[in-house]
mmCIF file of C-alpha atoms in Angstrom:
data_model
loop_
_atom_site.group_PDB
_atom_site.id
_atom_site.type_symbol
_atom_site.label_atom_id
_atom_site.label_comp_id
_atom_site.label_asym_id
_atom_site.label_seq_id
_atom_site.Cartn_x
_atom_site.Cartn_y
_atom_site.Cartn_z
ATOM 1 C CA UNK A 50 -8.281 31.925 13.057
ATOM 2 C CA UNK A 51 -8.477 34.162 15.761
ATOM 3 C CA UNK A 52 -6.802 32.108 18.101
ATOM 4 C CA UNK A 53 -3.615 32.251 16.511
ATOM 5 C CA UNK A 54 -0.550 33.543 19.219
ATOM 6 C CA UNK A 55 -2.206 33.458 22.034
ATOM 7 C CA UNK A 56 -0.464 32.175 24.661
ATOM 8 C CA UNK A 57 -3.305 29.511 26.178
ATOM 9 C CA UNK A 58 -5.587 29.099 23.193
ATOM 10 C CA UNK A 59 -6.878 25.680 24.270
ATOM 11 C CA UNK A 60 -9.303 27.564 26.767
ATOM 12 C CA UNK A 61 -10.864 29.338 24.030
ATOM 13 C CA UNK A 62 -13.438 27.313 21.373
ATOM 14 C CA UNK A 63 -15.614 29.188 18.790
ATOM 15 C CA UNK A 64 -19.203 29.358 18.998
ATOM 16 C CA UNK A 65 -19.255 27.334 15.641
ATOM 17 C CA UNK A 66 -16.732 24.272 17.213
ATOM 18 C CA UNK A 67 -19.038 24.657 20.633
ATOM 19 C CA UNK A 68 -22.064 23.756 18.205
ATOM 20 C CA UNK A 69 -20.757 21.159 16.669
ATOM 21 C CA UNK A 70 -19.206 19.535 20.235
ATOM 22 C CA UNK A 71 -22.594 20.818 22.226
ATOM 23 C CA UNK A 72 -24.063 17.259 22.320
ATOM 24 C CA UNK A 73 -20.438 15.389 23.358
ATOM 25 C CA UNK A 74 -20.770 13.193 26.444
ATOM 26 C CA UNK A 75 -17.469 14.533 28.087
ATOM 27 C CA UNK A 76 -18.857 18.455 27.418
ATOM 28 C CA UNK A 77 -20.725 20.235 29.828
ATOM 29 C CA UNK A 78 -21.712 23.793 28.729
ATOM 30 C CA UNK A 79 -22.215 26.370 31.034
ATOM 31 C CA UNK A 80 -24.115 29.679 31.361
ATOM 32 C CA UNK A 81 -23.316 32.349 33.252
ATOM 33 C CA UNK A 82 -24.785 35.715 32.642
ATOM 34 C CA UNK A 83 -25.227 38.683 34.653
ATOM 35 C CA UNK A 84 -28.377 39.007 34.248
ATOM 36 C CA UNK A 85 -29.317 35.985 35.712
ATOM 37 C CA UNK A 86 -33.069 35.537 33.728
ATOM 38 C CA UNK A 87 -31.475 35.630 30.597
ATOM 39 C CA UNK A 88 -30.686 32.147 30.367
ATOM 40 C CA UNK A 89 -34.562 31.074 30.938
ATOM 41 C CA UNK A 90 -35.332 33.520 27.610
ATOM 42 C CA UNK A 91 -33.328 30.728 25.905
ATOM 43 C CA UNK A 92 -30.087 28.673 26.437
ATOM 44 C CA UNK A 93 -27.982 26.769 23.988
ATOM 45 C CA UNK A 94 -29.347 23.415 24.069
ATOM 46 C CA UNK A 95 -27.763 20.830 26.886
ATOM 47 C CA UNK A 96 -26.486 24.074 28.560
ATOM 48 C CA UNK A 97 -26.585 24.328 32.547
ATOM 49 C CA UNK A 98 -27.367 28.167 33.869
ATOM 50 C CA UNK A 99 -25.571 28.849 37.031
ATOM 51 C CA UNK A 100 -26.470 31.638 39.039
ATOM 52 C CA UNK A 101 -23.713 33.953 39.880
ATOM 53 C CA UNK A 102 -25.481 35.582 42.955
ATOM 54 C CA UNK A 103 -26.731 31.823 44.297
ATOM 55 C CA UNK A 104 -24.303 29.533 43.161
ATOM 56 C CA UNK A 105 -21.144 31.596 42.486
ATOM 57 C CA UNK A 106 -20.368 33.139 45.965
ATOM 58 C CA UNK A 107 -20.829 32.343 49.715
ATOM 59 C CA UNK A 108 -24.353 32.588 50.932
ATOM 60 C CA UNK A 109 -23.470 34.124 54.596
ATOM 61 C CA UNK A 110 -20.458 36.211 53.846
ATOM 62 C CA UNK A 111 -18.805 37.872 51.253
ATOM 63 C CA UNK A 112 -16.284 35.543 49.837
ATOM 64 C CA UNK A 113 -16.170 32.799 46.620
ATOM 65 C CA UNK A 114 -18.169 29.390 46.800
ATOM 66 C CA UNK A 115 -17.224 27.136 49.654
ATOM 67 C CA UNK A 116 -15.533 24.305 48.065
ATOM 68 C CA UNK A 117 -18.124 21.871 49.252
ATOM 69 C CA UNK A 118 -20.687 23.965 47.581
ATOM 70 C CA UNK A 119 -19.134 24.018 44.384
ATOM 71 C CA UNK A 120 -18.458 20.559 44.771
ATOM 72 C CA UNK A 121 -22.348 19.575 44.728
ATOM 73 C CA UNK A 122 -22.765 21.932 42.388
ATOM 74 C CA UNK A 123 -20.669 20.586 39.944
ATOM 75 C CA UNK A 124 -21.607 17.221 40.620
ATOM 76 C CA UNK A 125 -25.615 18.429 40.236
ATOM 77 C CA UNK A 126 -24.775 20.189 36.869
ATOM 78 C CA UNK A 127 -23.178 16.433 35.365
ATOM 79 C CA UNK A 128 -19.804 17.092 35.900
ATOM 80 C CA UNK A 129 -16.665 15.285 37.184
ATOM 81 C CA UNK A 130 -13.220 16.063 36.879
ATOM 82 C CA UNK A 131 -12.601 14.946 33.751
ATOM 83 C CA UNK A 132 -15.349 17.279 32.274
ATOM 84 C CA UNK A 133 -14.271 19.787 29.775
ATOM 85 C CA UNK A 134 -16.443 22.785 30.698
ATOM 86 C CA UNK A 135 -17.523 25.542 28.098
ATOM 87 C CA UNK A 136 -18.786 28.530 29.252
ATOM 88 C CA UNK A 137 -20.316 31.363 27.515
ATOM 89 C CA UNK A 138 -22.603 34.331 28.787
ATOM 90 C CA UNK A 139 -24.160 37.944 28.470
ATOM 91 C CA UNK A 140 -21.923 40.804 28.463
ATOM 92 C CA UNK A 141 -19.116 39.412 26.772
ATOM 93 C CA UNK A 142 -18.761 36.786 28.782
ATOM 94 C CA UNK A 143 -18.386 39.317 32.095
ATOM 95 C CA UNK A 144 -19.479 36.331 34.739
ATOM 96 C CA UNK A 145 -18.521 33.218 32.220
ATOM 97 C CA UNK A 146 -14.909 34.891 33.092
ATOM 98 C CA UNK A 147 -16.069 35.398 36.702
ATOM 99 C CA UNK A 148 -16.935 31.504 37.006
ATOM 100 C CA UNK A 149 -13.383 29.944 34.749
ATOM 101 C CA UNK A 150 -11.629 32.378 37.334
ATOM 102 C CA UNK A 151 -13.315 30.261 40.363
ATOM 103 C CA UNK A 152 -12.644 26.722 38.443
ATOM 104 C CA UNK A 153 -9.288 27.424 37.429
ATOM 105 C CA UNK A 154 -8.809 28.781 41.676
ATOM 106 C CA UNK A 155 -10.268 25.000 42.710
ATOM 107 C CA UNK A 156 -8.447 23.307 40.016
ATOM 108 C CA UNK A 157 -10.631 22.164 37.497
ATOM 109 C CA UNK A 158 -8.456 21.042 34.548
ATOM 110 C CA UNK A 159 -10.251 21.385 31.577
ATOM 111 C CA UNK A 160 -12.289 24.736 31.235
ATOM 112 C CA UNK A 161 -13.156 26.898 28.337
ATOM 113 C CA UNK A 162 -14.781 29.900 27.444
ATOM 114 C CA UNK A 163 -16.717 30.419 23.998
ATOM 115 C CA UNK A 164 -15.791 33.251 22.328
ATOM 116 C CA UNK A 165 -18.251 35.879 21.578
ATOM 117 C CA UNK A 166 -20.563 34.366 24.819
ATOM 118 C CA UNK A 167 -24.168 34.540 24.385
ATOM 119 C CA UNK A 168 -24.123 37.902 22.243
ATOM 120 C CA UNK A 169 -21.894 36.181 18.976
ATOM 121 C CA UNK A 170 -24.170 32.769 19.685
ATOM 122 C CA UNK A 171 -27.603 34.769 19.210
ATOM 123 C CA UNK A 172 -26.170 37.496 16.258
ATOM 124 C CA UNK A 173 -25.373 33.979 14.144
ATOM 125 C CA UNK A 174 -28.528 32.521 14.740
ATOM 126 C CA UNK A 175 -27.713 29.387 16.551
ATOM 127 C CA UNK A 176 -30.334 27.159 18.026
ATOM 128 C CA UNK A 177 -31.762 27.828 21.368
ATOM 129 C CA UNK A 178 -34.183 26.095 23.825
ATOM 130 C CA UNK A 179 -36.129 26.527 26.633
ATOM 131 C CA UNK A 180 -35.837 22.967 27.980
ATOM 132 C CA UNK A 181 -33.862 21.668 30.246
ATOM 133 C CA UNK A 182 -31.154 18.934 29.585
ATOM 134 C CA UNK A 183 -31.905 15.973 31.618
ATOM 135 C CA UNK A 184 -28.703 15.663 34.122
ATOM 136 C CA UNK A 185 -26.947 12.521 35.203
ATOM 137 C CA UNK A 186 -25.235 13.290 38.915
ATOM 138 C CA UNK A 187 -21.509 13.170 39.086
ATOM 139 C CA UNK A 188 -19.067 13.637 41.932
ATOM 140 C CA UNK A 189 -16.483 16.203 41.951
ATOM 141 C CA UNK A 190 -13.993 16.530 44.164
ATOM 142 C CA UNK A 191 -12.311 20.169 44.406
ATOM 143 C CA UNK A 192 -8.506 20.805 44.551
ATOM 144 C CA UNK A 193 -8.089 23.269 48.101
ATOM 145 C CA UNK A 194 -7.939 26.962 46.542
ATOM 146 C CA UNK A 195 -5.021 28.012 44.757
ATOM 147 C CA UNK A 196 -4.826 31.631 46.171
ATOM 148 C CA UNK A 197 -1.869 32.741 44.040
ATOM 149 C CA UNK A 198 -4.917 33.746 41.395
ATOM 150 C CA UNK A 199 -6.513 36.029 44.202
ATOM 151 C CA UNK A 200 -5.439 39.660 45.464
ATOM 152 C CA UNK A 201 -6.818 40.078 48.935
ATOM 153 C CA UNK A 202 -7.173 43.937 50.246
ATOM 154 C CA UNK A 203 -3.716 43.387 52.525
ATOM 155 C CA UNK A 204 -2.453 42.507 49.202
ATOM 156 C CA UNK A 205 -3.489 45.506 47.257
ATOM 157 C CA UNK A 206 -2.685 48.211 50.324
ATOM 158 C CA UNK A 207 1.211 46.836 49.873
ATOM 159 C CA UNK A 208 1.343 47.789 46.663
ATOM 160 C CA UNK A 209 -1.164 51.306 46.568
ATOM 161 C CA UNK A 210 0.436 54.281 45.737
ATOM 162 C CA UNK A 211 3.906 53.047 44.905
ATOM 163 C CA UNK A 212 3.706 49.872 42.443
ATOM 164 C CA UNK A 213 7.070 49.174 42.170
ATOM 165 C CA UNK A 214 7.377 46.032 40.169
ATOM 166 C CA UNK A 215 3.080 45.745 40.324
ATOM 167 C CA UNK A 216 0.560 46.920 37.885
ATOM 168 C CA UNK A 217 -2.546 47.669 38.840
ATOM 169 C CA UNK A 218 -5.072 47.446 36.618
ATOM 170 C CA UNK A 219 -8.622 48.951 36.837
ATOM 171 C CA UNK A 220 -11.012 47.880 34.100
ATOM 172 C CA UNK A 221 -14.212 49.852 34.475
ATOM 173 C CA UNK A 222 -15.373 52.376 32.720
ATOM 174 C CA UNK A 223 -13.562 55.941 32.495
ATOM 175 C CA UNK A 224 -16.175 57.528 34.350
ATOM 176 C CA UNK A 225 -15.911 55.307 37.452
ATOM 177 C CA UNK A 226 -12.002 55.489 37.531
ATOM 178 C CA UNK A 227 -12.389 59.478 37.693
ATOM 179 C CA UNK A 228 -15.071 59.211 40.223
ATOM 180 C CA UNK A 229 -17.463 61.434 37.815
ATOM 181 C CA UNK A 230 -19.642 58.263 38.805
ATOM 182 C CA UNK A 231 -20.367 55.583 41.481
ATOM 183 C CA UNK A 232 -21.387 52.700 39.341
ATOM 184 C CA UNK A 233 -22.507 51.912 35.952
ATOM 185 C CA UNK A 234 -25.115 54.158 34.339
ATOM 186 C CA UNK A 235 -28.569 52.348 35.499
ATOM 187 C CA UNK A 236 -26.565 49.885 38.377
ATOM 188 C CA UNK A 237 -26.936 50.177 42.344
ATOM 189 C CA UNK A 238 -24.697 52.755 43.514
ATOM 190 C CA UNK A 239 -21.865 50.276 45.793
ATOM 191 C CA UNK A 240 -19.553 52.635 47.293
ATOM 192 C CA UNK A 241 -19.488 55.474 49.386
ATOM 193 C CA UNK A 242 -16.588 57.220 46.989
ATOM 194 C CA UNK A 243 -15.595 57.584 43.985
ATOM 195 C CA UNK A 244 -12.183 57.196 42.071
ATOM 196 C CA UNK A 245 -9.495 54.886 41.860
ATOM 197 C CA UNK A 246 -6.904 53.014 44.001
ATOM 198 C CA UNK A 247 -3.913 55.030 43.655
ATOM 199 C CA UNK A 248 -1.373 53.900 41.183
ATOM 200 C CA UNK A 249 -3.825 52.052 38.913
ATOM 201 C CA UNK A 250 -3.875 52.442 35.259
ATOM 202 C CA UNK A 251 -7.218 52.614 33.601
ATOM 203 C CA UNK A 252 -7.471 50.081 31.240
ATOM 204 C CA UNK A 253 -11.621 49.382 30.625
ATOM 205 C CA UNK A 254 -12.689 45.614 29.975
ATOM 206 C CA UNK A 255 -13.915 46.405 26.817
ATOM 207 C CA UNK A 256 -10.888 47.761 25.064
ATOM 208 C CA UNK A 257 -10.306 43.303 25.371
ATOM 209 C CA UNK A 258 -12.626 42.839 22.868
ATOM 210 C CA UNK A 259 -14.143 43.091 19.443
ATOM 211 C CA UNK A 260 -17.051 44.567 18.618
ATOM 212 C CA UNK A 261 -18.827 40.864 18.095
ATOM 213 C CA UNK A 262 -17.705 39.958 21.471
ATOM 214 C CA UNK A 263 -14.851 37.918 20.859
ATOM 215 C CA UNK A 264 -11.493 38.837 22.285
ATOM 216 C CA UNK A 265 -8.967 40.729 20.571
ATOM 217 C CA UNK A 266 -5.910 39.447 18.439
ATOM 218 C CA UNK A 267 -2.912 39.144 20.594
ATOM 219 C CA UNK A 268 -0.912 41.655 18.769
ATOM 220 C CA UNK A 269 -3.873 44.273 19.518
ATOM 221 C CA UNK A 270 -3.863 42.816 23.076
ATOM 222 C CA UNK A 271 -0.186 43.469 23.309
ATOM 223 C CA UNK A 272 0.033 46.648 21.946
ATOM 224 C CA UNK A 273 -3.122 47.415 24.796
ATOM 225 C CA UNK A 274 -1.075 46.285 27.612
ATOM 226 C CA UNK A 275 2.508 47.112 26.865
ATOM 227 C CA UNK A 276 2.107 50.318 25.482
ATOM 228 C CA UNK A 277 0.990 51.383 29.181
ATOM 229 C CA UNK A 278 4.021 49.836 30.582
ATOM 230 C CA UNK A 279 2.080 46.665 31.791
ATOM 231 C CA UNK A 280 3.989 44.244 30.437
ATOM 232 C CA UNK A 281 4.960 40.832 31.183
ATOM 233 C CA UNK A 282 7.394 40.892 33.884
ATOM 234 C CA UNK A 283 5.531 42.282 35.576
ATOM 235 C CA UNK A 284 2.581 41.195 39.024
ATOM 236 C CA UNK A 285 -0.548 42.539 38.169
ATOM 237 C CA UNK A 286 -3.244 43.136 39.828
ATOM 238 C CA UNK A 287 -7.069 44.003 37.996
ATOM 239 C CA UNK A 288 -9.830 44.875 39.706
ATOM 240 C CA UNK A 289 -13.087 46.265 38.534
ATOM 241 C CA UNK A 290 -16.432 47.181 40.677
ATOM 242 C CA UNK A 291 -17.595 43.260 42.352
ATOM 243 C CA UNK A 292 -14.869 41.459 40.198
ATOM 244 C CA UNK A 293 -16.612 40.115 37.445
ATOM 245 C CA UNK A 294 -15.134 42.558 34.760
ATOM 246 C CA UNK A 295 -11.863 42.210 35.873
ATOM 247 C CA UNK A 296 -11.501 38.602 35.779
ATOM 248 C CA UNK A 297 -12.458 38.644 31.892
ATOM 249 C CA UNK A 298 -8.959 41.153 32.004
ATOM 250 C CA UNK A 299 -7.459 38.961 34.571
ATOM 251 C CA UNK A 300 -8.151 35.907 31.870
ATOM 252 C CA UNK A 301 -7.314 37.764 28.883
ATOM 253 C CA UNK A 302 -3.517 38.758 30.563
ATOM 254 C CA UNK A 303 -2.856 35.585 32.005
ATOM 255 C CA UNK A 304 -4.386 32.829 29.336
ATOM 256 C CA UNK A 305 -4.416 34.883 26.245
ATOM 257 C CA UNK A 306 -1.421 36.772 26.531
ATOM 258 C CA UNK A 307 0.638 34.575 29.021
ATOM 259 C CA UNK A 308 1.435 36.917 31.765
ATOM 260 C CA UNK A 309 3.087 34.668 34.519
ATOM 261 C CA UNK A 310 1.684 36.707 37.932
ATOM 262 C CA UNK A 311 -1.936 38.225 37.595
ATOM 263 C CA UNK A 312 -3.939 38.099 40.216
ATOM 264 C CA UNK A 313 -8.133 39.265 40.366
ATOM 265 C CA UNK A 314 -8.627 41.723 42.953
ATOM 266 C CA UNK A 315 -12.379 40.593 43.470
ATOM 267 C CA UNK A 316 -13.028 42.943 46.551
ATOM 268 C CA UNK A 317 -12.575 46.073 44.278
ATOM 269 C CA UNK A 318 -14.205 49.305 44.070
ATOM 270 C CA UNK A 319 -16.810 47.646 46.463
ATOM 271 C CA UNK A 320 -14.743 47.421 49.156
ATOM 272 C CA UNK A 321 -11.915 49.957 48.821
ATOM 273 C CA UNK A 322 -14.300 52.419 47.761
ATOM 274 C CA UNK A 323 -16.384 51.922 51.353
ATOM 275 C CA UNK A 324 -12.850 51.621 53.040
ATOM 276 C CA UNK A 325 -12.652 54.084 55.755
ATOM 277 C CA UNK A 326 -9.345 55.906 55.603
ATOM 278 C CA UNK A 327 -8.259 54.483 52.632
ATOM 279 C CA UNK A 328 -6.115 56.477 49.889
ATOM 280 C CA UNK A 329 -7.954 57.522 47.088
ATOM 281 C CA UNK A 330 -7.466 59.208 43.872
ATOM 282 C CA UNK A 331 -9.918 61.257 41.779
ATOM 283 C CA UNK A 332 -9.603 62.666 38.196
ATOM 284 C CA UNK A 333 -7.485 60.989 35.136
ATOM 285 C CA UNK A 334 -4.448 60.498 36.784
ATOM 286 C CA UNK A 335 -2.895 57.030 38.368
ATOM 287 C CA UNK B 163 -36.562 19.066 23.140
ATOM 288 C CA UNK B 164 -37.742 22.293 21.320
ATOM 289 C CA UNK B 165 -35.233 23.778 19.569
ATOM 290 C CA UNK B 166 -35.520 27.351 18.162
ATOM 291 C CA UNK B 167 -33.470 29.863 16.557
ATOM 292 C CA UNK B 168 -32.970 33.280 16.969
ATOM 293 C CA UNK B 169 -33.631 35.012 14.448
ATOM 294 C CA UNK B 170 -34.149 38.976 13.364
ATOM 295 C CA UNK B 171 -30.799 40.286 15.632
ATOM 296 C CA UNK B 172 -30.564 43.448 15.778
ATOM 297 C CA UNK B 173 -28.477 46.176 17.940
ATOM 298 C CA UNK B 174 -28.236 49.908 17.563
ATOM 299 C CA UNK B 175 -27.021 53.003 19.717
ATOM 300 C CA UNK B 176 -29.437 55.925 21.595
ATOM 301 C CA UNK B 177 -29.202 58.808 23.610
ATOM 302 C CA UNK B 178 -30.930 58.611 26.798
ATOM 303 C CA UNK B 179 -29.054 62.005 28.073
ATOM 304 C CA UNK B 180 -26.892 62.226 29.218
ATOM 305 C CA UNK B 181 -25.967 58.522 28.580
ATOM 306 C CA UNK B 182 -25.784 56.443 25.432
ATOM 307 C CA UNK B 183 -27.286 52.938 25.191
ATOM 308 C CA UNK B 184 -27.074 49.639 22.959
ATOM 309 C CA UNK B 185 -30.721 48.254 22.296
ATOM 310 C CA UNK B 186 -30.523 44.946 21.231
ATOM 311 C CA UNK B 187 -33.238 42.494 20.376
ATOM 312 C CA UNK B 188 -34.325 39.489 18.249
ATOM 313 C CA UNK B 189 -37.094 36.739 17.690
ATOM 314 C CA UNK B 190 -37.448 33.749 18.976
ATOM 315 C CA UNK B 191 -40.456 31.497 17.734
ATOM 316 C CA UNK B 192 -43.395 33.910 18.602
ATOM 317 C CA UNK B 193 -41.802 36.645 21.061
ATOM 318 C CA UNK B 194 -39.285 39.274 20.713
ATOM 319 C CA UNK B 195 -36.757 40.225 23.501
ATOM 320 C CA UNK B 196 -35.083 43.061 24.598
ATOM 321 C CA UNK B 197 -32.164 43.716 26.213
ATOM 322 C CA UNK B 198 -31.123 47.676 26.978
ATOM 323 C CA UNK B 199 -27.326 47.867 27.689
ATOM 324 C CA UNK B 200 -25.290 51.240 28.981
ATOM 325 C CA UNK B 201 -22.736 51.679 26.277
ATOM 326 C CA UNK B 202 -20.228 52.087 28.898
ATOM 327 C CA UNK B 203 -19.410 49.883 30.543
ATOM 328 C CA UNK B 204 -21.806 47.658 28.741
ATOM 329 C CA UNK B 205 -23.783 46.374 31.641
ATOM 330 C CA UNK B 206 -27.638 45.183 31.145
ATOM 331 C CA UNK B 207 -30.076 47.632 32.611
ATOM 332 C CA UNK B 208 -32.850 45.916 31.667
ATOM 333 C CA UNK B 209 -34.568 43.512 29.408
ATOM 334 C CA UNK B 210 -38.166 43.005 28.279
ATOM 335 C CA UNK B 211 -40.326 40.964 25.735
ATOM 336 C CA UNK B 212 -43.520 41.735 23.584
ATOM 337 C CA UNK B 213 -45.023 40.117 20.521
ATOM 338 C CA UNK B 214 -43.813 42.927 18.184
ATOM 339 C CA UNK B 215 -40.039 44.605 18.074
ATOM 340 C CA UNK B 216 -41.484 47.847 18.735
ATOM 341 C CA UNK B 217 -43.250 46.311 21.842
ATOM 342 C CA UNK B 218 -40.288 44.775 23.288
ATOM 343 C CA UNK B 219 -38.109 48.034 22.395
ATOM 344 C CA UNK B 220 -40.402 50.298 24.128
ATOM 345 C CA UNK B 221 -41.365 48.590 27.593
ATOM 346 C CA UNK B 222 -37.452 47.781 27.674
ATOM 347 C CA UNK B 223 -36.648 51.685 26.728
ATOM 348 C CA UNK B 224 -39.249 53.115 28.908
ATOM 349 C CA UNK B 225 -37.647 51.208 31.958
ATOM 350 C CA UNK B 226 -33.934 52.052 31.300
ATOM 351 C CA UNK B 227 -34.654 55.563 31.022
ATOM 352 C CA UNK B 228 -36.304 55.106 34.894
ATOM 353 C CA UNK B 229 -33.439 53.440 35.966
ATOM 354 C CA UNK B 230 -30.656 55.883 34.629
ATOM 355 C CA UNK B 231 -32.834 58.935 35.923
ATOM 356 C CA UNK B 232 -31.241 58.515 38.876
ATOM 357 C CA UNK B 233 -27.406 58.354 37.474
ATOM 358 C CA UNK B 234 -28.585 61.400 35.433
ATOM 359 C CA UNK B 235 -29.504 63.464 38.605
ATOM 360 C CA UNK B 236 -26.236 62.628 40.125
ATOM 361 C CA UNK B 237 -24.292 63.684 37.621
ATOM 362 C CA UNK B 238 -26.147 67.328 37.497
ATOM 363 C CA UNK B 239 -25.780 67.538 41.288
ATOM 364 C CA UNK B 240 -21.779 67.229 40.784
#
């Protein structure tokens, strides 16, 4: 099973156990994808689809769901807090990541992701729907935020340049860690430079997973990480372009692997690369 | 409620130069979707549907290869 050794592996079901369990009073599953349509082309029936852009993030200014908000919006979706939530998506799971990340910050006990996300679910043929599941209300009430999960920019300026004792991790795509570009091929260009915070090592999301979409084996996943010197003692810091990739590295480090002190840098390339005056550092070297 | 499965999944690589892409697509009951990915990082760029493979494929290809035009013209400037 590919499970086996990882540090956390109760937060990880396969797509064949979420099938089976899909229909199970005290399961809610979740969508979250980035492209946030794809979950009307067809959902895993009894799923919710949360919006990442809506329903994931403050509405006036740039910062993670109020806790009231994602209060009601758990409560909307049929949850409480003894729930177990199971979330898959698009992209290998890019925003389900983004979304355990915020659950896990408010305290929700019981969360999992599905392994392979929506890519593994459709490649094996698994049953889909259009409908909607009809929704009994719940309340939820929200732990206050557990910040130690959460690298603000004051946090990642200490540590910039000279990481002594930090690793900082950036997890998109060669191209964007060189600066050779400003975004993903085809995406909104964010930022006003390109590069990389100096000090990070590049370590792109997708060297965390298979080719099917599930995650690694945790001897690959070790050999990933420790081979570039980021190993466990160490306080890590990833951070990607908005924050979505780098909480899928962010989950695989601390849940999968075990890693004590990881934090997700969610401000990123977005906002150090439109920092005025801030260090930057072009080309393949940290 | 109306369950369906997916069926027909199918992904492959192209060159839309200078950048590579994953097209990936599959029935469900009567339509076929398409989803056009960059193949690095591996973020959507766009998605489309049609009644035939080849329909979804092309309206979905045809639109990625607007969207990266602009990437493509950065990347000539530098």
């Amino acid at each position: 099973m590919a499970s086996i050794g990882y540090a956390h592996p109760e937060v990880l079901v396969e797509t064949a156990w979420a099938d089976q369990h899909k229909s199970d009073s005290a399961i809610r599953i979740i969508e979250v994808d980035v492209d946030t349509k794809a979950f009307e082309e067809g959902h895993i029936p009894g799923a919710v689809g949360w919006n990442w852009q809506t329903q994931l993030a403050d509405q006036v200014r740039r910062d993670l769901v109020p806790k009231a908000d994602l209060e009601k919006l758990l409560g909307q979706s049929g949850i409480d807090n003894t729930t177990t939530i199971l979330l898959y998506g698009d992209n290998n799971n890019w925003f389900a990541a983004w979304a355990f990340w915020q659950l896990k910050i408010y305290g929700h006990r019981d969360v999992r992701i599905i392994n392979g996300g929506r890519k593994k679910w459709l490649a094996e043929g698994r049953a889909l729907t259009v409908d909607l599941p009809v929704l009994e209300q719940k309340t939820y009430r929200a732990s206050q935020p557990d910040n130690s999960l959460r690298a603000y920019l004051t946090d990642v300026m200490k540590v910039a340049g000279s990481t002594n004792g930090w690793s900082l991790v950036d997890v998109r795509s060669g191209d964007e860690y060189t600066g050779k570009i400003f975004s993903p091929p085809g995406l909104p260009e964010t930022c006003q430079r390109g590069g990389h915070i100096p000090g990070a090592l590049s370590v792109p999301w997708g060297k965390n997973v298979n080719e099917d979409g599930t995650f690694k084996n945790v001897n690959d996943l070790k050999s990933l990480y420790e081979t570039l010197g980021i190993t466990p003692d160490r306080k890590v810091v990833a951070y990607c372009r908005i924050g979505e990739r780098s909480s899928l590295t962010w989950f695989t480090l601390k849940y999968l692997l075990g890693y004590e002190n990881v934090k997700n840098y969610d401000g990123s390339w977005t906002e150090w690369g439109n920092l005025v005056n801030a260090p930057v550092a072009r080309g393949e070297r940290p | 409620m109306n369950i369906l499965q997916p069926e027909e999944y199918k992904e492959r690589t192209e060159s839309i130069p200078p950048f590579e892409v994953r097209v990936m697509s599959y029935r469900l009951g009567a339509t076929y979707h398409c989803t056009v990915y960059n193949l690095d990082p591996g973020a959507v760029i766009v998605r489309s549907d049609g009644t035939t493979r080849n329909e979804a494929e092309t309206k979905a290809l045809t639109r990625a290869k607007g969207r990266l035009a602009s990437a493509a013209h950065r990347l000539n400037e530098d």
